[in-house]
mmCIF file of C-alpha atoms and ligand atoms in Angstrom:
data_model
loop_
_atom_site.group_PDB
_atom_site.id
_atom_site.type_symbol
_atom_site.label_atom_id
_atom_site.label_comp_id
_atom_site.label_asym_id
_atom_site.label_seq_id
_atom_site.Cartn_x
_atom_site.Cartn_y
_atom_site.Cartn_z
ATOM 1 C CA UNK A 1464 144.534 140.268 55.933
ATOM 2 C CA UNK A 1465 147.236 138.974 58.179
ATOM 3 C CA UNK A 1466 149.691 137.513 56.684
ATOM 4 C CA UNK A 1467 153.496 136.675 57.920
ATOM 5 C CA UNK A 1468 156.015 137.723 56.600
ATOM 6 C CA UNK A 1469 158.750 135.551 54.207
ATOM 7 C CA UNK A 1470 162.155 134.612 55.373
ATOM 8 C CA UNK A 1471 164.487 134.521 53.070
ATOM 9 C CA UNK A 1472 168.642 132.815 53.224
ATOM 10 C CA UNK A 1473 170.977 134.085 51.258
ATOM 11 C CA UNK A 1474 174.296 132.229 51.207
ATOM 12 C CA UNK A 1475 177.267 132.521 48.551
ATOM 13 C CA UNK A 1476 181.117 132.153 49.571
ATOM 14 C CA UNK A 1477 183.309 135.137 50.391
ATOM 15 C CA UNK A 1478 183.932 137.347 47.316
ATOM 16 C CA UNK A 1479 180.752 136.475 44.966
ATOM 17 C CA UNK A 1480 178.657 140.073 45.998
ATOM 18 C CA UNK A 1481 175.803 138.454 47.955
ATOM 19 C CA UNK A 1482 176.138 141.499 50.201
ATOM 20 C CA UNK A 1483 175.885 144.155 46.860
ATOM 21 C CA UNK A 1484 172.785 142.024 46.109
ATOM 22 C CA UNK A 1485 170.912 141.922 49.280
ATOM 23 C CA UNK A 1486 171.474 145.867 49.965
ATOM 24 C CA UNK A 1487 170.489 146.231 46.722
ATOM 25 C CA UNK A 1488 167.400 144.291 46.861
ATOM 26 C CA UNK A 1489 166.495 145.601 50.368
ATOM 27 C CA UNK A 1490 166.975 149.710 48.664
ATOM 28 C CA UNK A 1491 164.726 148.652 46.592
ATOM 29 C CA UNK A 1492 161.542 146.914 48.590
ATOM 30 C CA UNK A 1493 160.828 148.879 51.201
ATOM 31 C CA UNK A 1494 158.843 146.002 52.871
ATOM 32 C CA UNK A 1495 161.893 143.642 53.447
ATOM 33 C CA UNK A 1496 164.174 144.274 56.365
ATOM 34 C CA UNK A 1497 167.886 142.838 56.096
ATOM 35 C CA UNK A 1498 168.358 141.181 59.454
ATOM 36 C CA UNK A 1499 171.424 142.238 61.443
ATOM 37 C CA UNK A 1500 173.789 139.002 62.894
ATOM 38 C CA UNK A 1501 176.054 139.248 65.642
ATOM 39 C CA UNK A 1502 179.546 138.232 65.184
ATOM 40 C CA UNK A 1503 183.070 137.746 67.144
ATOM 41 C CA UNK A 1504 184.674 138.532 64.637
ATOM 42 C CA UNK A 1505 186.012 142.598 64.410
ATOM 43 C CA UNK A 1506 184.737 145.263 62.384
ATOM 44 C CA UNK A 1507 186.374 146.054 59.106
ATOM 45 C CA UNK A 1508 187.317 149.682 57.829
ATOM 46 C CA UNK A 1509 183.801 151.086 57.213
ATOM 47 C CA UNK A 1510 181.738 149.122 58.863
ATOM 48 C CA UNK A 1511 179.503 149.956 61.951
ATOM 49 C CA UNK A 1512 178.095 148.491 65.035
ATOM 50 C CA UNK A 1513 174.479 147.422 64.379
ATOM 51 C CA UNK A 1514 174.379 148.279 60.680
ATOM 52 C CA UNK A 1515 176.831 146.050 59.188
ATOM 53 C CA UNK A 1516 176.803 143.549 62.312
ATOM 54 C CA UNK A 1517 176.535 143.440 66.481
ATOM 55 C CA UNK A 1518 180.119 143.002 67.003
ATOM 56 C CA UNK A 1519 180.569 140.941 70.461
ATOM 57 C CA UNK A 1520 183.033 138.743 72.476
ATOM 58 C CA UNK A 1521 182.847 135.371 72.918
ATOM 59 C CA UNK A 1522 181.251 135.143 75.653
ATOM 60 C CA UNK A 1523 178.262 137.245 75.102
ATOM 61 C CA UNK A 1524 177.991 135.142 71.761
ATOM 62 C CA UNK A 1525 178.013 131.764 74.203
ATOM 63 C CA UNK A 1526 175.707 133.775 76.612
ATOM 64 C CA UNK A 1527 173.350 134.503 73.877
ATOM 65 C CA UNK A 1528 173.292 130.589 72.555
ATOM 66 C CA UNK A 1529 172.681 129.279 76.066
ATOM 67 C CA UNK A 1530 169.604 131.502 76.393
ATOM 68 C CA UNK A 1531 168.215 130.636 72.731
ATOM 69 C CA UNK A 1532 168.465 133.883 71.594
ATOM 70 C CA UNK A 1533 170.130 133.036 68.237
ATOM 71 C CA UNK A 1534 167.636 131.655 65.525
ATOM 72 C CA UNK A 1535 171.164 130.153 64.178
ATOM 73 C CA UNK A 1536 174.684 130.603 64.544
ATOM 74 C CA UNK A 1537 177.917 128.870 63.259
ATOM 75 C CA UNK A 1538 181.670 129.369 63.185
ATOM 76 C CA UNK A 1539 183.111 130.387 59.872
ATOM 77 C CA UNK A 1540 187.050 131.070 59.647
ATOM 78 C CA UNK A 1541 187.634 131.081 63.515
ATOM 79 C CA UNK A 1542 184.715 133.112 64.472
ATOM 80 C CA UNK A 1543 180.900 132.956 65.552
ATOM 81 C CA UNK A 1544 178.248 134.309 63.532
ATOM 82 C CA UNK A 1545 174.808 134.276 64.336
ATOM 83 C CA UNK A 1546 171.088 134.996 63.905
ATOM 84 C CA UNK A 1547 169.664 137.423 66.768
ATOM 85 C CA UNK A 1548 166.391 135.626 67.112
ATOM 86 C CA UNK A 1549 163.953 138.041 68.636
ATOM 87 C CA UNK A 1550 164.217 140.985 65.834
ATOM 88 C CA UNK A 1551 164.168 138.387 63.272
ATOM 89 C CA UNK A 1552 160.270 137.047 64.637
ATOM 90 C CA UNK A 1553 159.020 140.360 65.421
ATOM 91 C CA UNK A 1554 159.846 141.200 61.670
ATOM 92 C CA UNK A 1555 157.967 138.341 59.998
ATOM 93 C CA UNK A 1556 154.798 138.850 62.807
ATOM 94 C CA UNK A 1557 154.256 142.282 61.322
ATOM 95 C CA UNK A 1558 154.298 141.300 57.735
ATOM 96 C CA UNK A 1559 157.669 142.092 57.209
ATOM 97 C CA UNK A 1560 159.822 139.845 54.252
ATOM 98 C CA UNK A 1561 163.449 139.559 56.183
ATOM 99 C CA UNK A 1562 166.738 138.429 54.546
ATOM 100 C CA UNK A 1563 168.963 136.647 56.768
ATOM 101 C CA UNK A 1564 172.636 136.767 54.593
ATOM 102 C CA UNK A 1565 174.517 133.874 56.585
ATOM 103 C CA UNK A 1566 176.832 130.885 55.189
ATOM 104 C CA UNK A 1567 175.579 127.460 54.871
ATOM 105 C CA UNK A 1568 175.801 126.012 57.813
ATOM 106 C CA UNK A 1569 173.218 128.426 59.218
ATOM 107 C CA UNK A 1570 171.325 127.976 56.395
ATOM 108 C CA UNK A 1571 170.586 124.634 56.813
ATOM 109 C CA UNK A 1572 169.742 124.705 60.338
ATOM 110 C CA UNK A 1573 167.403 127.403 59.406
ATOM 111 C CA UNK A 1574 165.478 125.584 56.777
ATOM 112 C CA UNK A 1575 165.574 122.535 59.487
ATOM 113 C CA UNK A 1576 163.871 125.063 62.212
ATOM 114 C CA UNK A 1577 161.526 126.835 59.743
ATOM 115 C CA UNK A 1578 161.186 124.417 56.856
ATOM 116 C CA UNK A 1579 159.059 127.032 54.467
ATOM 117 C CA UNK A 1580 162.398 129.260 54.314
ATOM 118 C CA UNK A 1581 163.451 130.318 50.899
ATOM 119 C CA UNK A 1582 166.993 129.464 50.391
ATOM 120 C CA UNK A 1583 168.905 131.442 47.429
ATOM 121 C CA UNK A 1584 172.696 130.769 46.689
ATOM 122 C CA UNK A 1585 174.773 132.905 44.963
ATOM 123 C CA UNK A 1586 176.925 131.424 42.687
ATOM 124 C CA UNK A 1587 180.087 132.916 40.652
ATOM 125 C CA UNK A 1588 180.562 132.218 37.232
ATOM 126 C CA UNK A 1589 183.304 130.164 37.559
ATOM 127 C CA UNK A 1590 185.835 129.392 40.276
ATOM 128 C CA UNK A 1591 188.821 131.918 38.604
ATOM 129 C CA UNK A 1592 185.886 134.643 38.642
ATOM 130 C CA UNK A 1593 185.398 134.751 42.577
ATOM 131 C CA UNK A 1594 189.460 134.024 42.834
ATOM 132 C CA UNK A 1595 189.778 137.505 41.071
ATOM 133 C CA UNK A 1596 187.155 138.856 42.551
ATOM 134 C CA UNK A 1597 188.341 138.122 46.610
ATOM 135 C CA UNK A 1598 191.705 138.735 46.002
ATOM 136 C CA UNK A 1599 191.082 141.943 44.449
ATOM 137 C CA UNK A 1600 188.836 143.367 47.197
ATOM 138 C CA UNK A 1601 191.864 144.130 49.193
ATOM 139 C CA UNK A 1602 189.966 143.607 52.942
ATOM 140 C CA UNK A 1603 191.834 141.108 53.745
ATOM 141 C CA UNK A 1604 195.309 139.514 53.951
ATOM 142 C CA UNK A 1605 196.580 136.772 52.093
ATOM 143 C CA UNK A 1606 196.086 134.403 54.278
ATOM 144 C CA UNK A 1607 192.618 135.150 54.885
ATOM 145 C CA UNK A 1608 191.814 134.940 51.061
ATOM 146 C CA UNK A 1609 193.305 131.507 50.948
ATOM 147 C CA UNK A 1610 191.230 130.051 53.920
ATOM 148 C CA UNK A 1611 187.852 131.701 52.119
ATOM 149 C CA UNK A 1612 189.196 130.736 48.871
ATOM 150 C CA UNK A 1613 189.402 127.116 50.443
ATOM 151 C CA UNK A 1614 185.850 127.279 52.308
ATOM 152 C CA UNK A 1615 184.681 128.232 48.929
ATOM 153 C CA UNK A 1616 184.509 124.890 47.401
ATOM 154 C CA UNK A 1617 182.727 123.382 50.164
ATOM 155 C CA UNK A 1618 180.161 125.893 50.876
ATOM 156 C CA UNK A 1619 179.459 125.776 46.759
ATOM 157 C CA UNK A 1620 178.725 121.746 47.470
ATOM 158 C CA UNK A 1621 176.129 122.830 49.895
ATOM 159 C CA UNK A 1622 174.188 124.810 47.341
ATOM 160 C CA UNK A 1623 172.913 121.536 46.076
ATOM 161 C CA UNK A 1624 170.476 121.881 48.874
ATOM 162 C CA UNK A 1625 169.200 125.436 48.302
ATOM 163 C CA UNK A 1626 166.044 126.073 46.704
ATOM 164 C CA UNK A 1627 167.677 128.811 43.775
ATOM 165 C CA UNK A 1628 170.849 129.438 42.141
ATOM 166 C CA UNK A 1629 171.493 133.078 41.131
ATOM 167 C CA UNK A 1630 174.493 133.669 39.199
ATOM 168 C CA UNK A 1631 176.364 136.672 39.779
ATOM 169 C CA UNK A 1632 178.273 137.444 36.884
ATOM 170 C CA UNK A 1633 176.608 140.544 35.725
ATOM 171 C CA UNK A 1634 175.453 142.354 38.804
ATOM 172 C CA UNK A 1635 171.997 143.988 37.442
ATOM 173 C CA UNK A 1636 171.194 140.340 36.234
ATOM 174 C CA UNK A 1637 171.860 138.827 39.165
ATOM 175 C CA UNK A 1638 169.811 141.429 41.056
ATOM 176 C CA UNK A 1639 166.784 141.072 38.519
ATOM 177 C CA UNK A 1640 166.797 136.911 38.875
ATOM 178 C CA UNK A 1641 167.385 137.604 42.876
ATOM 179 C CA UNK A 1642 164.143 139.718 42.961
ATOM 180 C CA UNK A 1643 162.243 137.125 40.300
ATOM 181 C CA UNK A 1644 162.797 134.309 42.880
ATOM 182 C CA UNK A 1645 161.970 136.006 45.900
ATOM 183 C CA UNK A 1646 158.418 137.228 43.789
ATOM 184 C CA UNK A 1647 158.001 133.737 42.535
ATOM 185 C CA UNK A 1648 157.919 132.322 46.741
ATOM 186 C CA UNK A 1649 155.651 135.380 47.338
ATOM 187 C CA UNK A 1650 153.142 134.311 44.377
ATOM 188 C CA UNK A 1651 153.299 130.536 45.602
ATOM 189 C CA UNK A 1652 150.488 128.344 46.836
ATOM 190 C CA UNK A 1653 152.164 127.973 50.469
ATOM 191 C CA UNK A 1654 152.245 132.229 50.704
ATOM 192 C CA UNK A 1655 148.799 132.401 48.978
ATOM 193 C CA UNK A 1656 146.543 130.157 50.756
ATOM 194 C CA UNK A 1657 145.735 132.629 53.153
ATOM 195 C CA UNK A 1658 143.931 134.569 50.158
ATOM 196 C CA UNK A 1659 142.431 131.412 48.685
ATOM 197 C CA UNK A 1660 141.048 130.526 52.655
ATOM 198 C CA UNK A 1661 139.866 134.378 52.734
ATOM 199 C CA UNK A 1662 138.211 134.745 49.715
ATOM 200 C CA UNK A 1663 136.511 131.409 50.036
ATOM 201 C CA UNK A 1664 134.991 132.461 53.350
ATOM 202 C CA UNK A 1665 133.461 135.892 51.771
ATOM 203 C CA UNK A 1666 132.060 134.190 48.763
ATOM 204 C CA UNK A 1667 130.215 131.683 51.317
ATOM 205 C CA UNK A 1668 128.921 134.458 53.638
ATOM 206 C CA UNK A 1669 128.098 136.463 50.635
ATOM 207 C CA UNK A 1670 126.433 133.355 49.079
ATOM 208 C CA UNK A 1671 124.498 132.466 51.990
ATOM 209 C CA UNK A 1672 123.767 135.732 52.507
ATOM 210 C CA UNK A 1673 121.606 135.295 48.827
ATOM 211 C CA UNK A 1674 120.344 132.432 49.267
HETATM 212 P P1 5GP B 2133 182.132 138.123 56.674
HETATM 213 O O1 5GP B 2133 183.166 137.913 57.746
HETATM 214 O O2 5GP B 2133 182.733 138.094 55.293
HETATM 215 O O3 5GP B 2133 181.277 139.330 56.917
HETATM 216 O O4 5GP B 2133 181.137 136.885 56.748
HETATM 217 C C1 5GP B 2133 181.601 135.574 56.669
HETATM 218 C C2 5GP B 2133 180.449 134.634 56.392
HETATM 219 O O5 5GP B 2133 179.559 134.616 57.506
HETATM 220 C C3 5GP B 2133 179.606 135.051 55.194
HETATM 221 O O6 5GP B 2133 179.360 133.882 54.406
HETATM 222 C C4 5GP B 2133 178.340 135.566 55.809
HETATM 223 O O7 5GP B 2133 177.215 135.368 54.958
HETATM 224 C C5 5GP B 2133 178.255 134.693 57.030
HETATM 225 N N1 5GP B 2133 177.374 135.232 58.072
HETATM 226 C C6 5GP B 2133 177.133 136.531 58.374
HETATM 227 N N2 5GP B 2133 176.234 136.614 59.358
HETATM 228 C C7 5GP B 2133 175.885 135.344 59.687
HETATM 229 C C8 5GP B 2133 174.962 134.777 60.622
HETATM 230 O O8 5GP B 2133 174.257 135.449 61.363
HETATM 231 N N3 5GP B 2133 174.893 133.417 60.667
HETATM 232 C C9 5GP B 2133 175.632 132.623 59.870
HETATM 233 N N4 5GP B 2133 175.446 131.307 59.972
HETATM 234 N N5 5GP B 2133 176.481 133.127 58.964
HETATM 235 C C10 5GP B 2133 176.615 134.466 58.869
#
């Protein structure tokens, strides 16, 4: 058997616990490998370099486009955020599911560069919910919240063009109908042809071997 790995977009706006999810998920699946983006944008209290993200300037961001070493990248509230390419395909060539957690813009340059993607948004209950919700997380100044707050609308739009919606209102649900989606894209035809093509070929050598 040698079968690629599934990629697999997350995208939800600021505040709705895509990042909960995906560690979550990730804890719990040994096989699937959470893939780490670069970003110019500093590191917040807790987080670490090459866990949370690869925190670089500017221009080793713009050094890293120019050579195609981002499988995507965008800017998102005055900063670059991107997709280190090379980890990403080594991943999926060992059989490895990754998640790539990015915002939509990514995400749809992602499904345009590898069109079999699975693309999962994560949606609040309602607007009020994820107003509560961000400004209640305390990371961030006011400011801040209101330009998220703002993006929030229009990145919700975008999820129109996503393959799921998973609703986080109740965070074990959410996790269950994340992990139901990702095993329905595993158990489709496009990531089970290979088995179809492989047992089709033993049952004719075994056939002609009767015959
Ligand atoms: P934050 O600053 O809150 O960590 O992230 C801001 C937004 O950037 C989030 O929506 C997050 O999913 C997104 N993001 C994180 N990494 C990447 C990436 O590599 N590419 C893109 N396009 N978006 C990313």
């Amino acid at each position: 058997m040698n079968k690629k790995g599934r990629l697999i977009v997350c995208s939800g706006p600021s505040g709705v616990g895509k990042g909960t999810i995906v560690r979550r998920y990730v804890e719990e699946h040994p096989g699937v490998e959470l893939s780490v983006s670069a970003t110019t944008r500093g590191p917040r209290p807790g987080e670490e370099e090459g866990v949370h993200y690869y925190f670089i300037s500017r221009e080793q961001f713009e050094e890293k486009i120019a050579g195609d070493g981002m499988l995507e990248y965008a800017s998102f509230a005055g900063n670059y955020y991107g997709t280190p390419r090379d980890k990403v395909e080594q991943a999926l060539s060992r059989g490895r599911d990754v998640i790539l957690e990015i915002e939509v813009q990514g995400a749809m340059k992602v499904k345009a560069r590898c069109p079999e993607a699975l693309l999962v948004f994560i949606m609040p209950p309602s607007f009020e919910v994820l107003r509560r919700r961000l400004s209640g997380r305390g990371t961030e100044d006011a400011a801040t919240v209101a330009r998220r707050l703002s993006a929030a609308a229009g990145e919700m739009e975008k999820a129109r063009g996503y393959d799921y919606i998973v609703v986080n209102d109740d965070l074990e649900e959410a996790l269950a109908d994340f992990g139901a989606v990702i095993t329905a894209a595993k158990c489709s035809i496009h990531d089970m042809k290979y088995l179809i093509d492989e047992v089709q070929k033993d049952a004719q050598t075994c056939n002609d071997a009767n015959s």
